[in-house]
Coordinates of C-alpha atoms in Angstrom, one line a residue:
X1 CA 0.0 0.0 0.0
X2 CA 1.2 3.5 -0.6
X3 CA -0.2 6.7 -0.2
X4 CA 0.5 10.7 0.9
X5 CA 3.4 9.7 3.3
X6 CA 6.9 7.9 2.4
X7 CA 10.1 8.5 3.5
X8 CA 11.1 11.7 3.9
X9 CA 7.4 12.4 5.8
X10 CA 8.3 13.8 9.3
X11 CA 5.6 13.1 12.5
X12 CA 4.2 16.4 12.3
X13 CA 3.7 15.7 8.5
X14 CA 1.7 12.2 9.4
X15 CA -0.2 13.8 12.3
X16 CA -1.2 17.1 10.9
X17 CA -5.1 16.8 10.9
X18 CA -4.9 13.7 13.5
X19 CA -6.8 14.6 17.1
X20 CA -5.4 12.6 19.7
X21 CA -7.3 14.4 22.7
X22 CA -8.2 12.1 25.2
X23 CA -6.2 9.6 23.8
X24 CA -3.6 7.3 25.9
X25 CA -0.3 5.4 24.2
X26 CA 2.7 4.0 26.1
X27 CA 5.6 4.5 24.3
X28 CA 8.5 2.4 25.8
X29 CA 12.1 4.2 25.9
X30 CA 11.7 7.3 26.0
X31 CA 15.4 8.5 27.4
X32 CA 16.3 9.5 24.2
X33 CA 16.0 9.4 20.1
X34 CA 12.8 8.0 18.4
X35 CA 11.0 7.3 21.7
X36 CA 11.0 11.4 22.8
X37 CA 10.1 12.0 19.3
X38 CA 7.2 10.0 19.6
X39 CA 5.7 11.2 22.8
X40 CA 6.4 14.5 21.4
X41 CA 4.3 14.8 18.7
X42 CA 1.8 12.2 20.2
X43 CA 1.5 15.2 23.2
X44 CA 1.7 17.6 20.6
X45 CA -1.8 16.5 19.3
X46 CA -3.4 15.8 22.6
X47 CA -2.4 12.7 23.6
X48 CA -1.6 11.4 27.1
X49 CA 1.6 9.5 26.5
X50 CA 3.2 7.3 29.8
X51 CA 6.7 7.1 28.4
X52 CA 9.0 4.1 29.9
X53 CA 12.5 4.1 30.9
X54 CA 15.7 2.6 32.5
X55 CA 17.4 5.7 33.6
X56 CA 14.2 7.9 35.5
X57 CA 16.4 11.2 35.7
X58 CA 17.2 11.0 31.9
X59 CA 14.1 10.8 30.7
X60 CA 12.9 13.3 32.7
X61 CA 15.3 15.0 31.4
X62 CA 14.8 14.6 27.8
X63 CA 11.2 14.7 27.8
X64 CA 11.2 18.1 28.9
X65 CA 10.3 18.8 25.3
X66 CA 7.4 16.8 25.4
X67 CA 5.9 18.9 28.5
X68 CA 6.5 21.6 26.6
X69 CA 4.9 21.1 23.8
X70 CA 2.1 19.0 24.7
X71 CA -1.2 20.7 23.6
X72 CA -5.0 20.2 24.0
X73 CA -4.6 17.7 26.7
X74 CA -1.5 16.3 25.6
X75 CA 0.8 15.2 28.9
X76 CA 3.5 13.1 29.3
X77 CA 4.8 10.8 32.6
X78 CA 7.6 8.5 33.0
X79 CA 7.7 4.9 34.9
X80 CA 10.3 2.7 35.4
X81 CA 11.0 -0.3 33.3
X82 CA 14.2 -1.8 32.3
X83 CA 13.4 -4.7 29.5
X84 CA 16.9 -6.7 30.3
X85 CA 15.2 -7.6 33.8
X86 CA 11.9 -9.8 33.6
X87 CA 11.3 -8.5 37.1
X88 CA 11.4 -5.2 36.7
X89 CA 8.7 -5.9 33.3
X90 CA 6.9 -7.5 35.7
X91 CA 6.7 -4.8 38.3
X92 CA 6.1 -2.1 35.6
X93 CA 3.1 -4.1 34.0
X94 CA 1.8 -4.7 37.5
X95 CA 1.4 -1.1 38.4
X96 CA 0.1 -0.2 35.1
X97 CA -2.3 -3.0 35.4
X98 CA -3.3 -1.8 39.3
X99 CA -3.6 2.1 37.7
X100 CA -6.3 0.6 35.8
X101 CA -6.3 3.5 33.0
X102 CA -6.7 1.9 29.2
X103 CA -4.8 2.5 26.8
X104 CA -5.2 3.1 22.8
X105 CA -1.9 2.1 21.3
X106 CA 0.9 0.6 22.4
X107 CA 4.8 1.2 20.7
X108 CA 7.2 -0.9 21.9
X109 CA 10.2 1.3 21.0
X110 CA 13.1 0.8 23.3
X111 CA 15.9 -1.6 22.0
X112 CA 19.6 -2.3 21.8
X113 CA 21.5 -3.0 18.9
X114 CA 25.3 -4.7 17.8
X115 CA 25.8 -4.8 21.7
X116 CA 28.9 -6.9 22.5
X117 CA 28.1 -10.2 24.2
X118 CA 26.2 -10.4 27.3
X119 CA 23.3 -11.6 29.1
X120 CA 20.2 -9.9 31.2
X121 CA 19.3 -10.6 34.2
X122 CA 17.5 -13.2 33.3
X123 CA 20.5 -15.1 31.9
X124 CA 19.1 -14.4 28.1
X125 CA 21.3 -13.1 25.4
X126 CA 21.3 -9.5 25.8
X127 CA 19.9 -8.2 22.1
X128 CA 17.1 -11.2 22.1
X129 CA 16.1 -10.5 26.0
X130 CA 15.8 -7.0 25.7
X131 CA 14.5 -6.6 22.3
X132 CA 12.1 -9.6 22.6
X133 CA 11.5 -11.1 25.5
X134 CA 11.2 -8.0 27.3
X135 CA 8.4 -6.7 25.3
X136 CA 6.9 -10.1 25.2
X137 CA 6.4 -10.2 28.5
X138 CA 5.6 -6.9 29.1
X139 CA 2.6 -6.4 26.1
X140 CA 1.0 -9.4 27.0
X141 CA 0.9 -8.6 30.6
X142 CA -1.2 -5.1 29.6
X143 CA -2.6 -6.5 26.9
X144 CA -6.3 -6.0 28.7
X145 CA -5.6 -2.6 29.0
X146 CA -5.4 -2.0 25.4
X147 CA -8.8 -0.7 24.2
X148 CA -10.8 -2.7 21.5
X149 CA -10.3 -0.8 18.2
X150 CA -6.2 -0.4 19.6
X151 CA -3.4 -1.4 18.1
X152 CA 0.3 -2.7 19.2
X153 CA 3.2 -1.5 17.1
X154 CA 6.3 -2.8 17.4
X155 CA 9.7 -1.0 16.2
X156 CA 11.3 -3.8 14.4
X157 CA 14.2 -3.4 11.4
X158 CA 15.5 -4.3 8.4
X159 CA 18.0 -5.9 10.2
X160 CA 15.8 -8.9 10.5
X161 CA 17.6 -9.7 7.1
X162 CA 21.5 -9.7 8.5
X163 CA 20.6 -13.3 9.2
X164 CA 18.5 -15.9 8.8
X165 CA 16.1 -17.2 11.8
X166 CA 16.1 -20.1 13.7
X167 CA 14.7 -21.2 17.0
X168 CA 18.1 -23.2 17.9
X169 CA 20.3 -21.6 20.4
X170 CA 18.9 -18.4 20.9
X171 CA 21.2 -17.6 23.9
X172 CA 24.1 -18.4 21.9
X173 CA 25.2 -21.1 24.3
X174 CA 27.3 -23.0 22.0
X175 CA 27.1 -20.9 18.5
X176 CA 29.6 -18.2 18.0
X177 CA 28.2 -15.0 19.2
X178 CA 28.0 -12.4 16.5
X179 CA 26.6 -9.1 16.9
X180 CA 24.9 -8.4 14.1
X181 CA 23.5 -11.9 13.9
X182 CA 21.7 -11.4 17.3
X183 CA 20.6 -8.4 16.0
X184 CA 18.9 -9.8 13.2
X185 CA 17.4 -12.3 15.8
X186 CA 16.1 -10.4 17.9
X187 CA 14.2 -8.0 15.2
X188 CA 13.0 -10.9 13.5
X189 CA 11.7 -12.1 16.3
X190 CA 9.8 -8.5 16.7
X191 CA 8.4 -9.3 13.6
X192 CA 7.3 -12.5 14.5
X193 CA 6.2 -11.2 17.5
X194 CA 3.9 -9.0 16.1
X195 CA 2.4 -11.6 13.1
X196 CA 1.3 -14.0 16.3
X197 CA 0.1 -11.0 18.7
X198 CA -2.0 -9.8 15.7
X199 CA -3.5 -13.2 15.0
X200 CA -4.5 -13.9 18.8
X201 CA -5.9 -10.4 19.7
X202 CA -7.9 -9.3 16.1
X203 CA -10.7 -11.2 17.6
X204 CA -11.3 -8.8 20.5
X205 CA -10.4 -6.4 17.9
X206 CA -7.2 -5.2 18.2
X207 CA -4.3 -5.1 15.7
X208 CA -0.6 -5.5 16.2
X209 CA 1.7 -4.5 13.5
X210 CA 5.8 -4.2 13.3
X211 CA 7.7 -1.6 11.2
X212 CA 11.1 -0.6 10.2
X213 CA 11.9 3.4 11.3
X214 CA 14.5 3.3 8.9
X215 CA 18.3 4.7 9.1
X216 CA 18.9 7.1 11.4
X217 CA 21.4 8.0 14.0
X218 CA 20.8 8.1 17.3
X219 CA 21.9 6.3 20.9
X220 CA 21.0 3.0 19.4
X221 CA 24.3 3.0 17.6
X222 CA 26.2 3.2 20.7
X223 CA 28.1 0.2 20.1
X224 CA 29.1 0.6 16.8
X225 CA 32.7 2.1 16.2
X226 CA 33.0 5.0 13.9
X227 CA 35.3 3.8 11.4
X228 CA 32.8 0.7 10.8
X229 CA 29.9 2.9 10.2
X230 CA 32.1 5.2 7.7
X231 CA 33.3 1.6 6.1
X232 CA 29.4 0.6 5.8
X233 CA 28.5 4.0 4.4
X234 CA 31.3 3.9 1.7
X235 CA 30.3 0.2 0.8
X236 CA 26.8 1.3 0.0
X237 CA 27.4 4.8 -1.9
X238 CA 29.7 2.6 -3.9
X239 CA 27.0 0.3 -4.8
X240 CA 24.5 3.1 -5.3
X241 CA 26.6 5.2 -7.4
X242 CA 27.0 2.0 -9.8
X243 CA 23.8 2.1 -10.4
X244 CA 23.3 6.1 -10.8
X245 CA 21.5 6.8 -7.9
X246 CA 22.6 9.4 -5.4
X247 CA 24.4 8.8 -2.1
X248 CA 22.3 7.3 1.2
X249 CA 20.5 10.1 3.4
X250 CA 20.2 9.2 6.9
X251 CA 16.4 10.2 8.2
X252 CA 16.5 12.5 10.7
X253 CA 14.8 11.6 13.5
X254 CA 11.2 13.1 13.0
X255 CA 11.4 11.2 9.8
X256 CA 12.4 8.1 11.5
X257 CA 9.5 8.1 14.1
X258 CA 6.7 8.9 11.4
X259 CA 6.2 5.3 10.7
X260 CA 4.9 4.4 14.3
X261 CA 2.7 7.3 14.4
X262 CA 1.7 6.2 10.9
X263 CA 1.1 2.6 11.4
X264 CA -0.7 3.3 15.4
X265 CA -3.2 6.0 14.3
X266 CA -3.1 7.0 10.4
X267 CA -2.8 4.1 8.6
X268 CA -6.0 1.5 8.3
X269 CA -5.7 -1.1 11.0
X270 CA -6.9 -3.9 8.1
X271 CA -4.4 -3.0 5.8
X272 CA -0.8 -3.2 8.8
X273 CA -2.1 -5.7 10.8
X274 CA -0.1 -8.3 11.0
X275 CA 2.2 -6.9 8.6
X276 CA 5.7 -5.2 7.9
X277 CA 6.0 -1.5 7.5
X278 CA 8.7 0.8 6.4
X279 CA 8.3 4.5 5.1
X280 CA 4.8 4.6 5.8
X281 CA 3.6 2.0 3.7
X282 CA 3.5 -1.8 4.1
X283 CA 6.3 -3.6 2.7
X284 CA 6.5 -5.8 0.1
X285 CA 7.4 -9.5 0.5
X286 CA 10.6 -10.9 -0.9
X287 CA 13.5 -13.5 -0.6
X288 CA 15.5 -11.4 -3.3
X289 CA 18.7 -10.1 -3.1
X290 CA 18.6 -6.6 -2.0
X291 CA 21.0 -4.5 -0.8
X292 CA 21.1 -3.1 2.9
X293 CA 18.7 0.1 2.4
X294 CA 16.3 -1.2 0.0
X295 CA 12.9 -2.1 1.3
X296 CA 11.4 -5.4 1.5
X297 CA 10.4 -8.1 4.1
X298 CA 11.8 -11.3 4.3
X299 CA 9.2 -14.4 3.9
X300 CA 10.8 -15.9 7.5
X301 CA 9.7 -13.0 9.3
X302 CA 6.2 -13.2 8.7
X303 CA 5.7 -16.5 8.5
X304 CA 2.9 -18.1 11.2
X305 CA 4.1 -21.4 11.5
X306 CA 7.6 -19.5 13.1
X307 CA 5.8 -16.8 14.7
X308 CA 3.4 -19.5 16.7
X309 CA 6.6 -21.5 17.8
X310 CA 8.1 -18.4 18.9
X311 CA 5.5 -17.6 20.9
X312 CA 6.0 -21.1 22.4
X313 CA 9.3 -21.1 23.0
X314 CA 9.1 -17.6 24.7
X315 CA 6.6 -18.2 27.0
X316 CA 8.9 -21.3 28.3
X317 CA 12.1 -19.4 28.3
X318 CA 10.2 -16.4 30.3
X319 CA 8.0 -19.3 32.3
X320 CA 4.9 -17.7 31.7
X321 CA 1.6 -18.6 29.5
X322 CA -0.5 -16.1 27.9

């Protein structure tokens, strides 16, 4: 599907005649980058936004912005939730649960990527526990509080195609530990995530969708050293200028957020549910070779068979049912 928006559309741009008074979205991580961005304009347009984070002060901090833009309604407050701790998802969930209040849409934002090897609290492989799991446990624990006619959008990437998925050793317990390669795990596993979540909650009508923000630089690329960024950069304008097309833009950040405001309140819930976004539009399906900017979805990542043993093998790795 395409239509007014693509890539270059900032949130402003997306939102402009969207009303959002009275309306409440949690937006996980919202320290910094995309997630501010997102309660920002969300705010902007009337919207009461609860905005998670690891680091209370520092989103405080950064979400001053927020406050003081918010409009018509629009407010934004912080709670505590660190996704690399099933405890602390489990405590945030709980209180939002005991609050009672429902909520509209739901963007799982917050994520790590490339980190070096490590494991959560839990003992999970850093990337898939936080990424994933975390968010797993955390959206179906408020899933009740999510409004029939809401939705669930979950910031995936096109990173889901650094690597192919499998269910084997998702801890990397006795495979070589790659960065990247858990990176692409973990996203597909978003995607998956989202294609299962979909399925289950459409009958109490309620759609969950993933998307790719596209590239932009923010804190995510913490990890990554310079010099392999510039090496990645050359690689590509390389390979673009071969074929006569200009050099790659990075989004800026309003542009990099407009898909979740896109896919949670512009964009029919029929036509992203259960589906892959990217520029504000749905993404086409394809096992093709493409090269690391150009769109497209991978056929593994959407696939229900995977996405239902996913959800399996989640639930017993966190020890919960849902």
């Amino acid at each position: 599907m395409s239509g007014p928006f693509g890539a270059t559309s900032t949130t402003d741009e997306v939102l402009a005649d969207v009303d959002l008074k009275g309306k409440r979205v949690l937006v996980t991580g919202v320290s910094a980058g995309l997630g501010v961005e997102t309660a920002r304009v969300l705010a902007a347009h009337g919207a009461q936004v609860t905005g998670t984070a690891r680091d209370l002060a520092k989103a405080r901090a950064a979400t001053e912005v927020v406050r003081a833009g918010a409009a018509n309604g629009g407010s934004v407050d912080i709670v505590e939730l660190d996704l690399a701790s099933l405890a602390s998802v489990r405590a945030c969930a709980d209180a939002l649960i005991s609050d009672g209040r429902p909520f509209d849409v739901v963007i799982a934002n917050a994520g790590v990527m490339a980190a070096p090897f490590g494991r959560t609290a839990d003992g999970f492989e850093t990337q898939f526990g936080t990424n994933h799991l975390g968010h797993f446990v955390l959206v179906n624990r408020i899933a009740p509080l999510v409004k029939s006619g809401g939705r669930v959008v979950i910031v995936a990437s096109s990173g889901h195609r650094m690597a192919p998925f499998s269910l084997d050793d998702l801890n990397f317990a006795s495979k070589t530990y790659e960065p990247w390669a858990a990176y692409a795990q973990s996203k597909t596993a978003n995607i998956l995530f989202a294609v299962e979540l979909d399925r289950r909650l459409k009958e109490h009508g309620i759609r969950a969708t993933a998307l790719h923000p596209g590239g932009i630089q923010t804190e995510l690329d913490r990890h990554l050293d310079p010099g392999m960024i510039e090496g990645m950069m050359t690689q590509i304008n390389a390979a673009l200028a071969a074929e006569g097309k200009p050099p790659f833009q990075w989004k800026t950040i309003p542009q990099g957020a407009a898909t979740s405001v896109w896919a949670g309140f512009v964009a029919p819930a029929d036509v992203v549910g259960g589906k892959y976004c990217e520029n504000c539009h749905v993404s086409e399906v394809t096992d093709a070779e493409i090269s690391p900017i150009s769109e497209g979805v991978r056929t593994y990542a959407l696939d229900p068979e995977t996405a239902r043993a996913l959800w399996a093998k989640s639930e017993d790795m966190v020890g919960e049912r849902f």
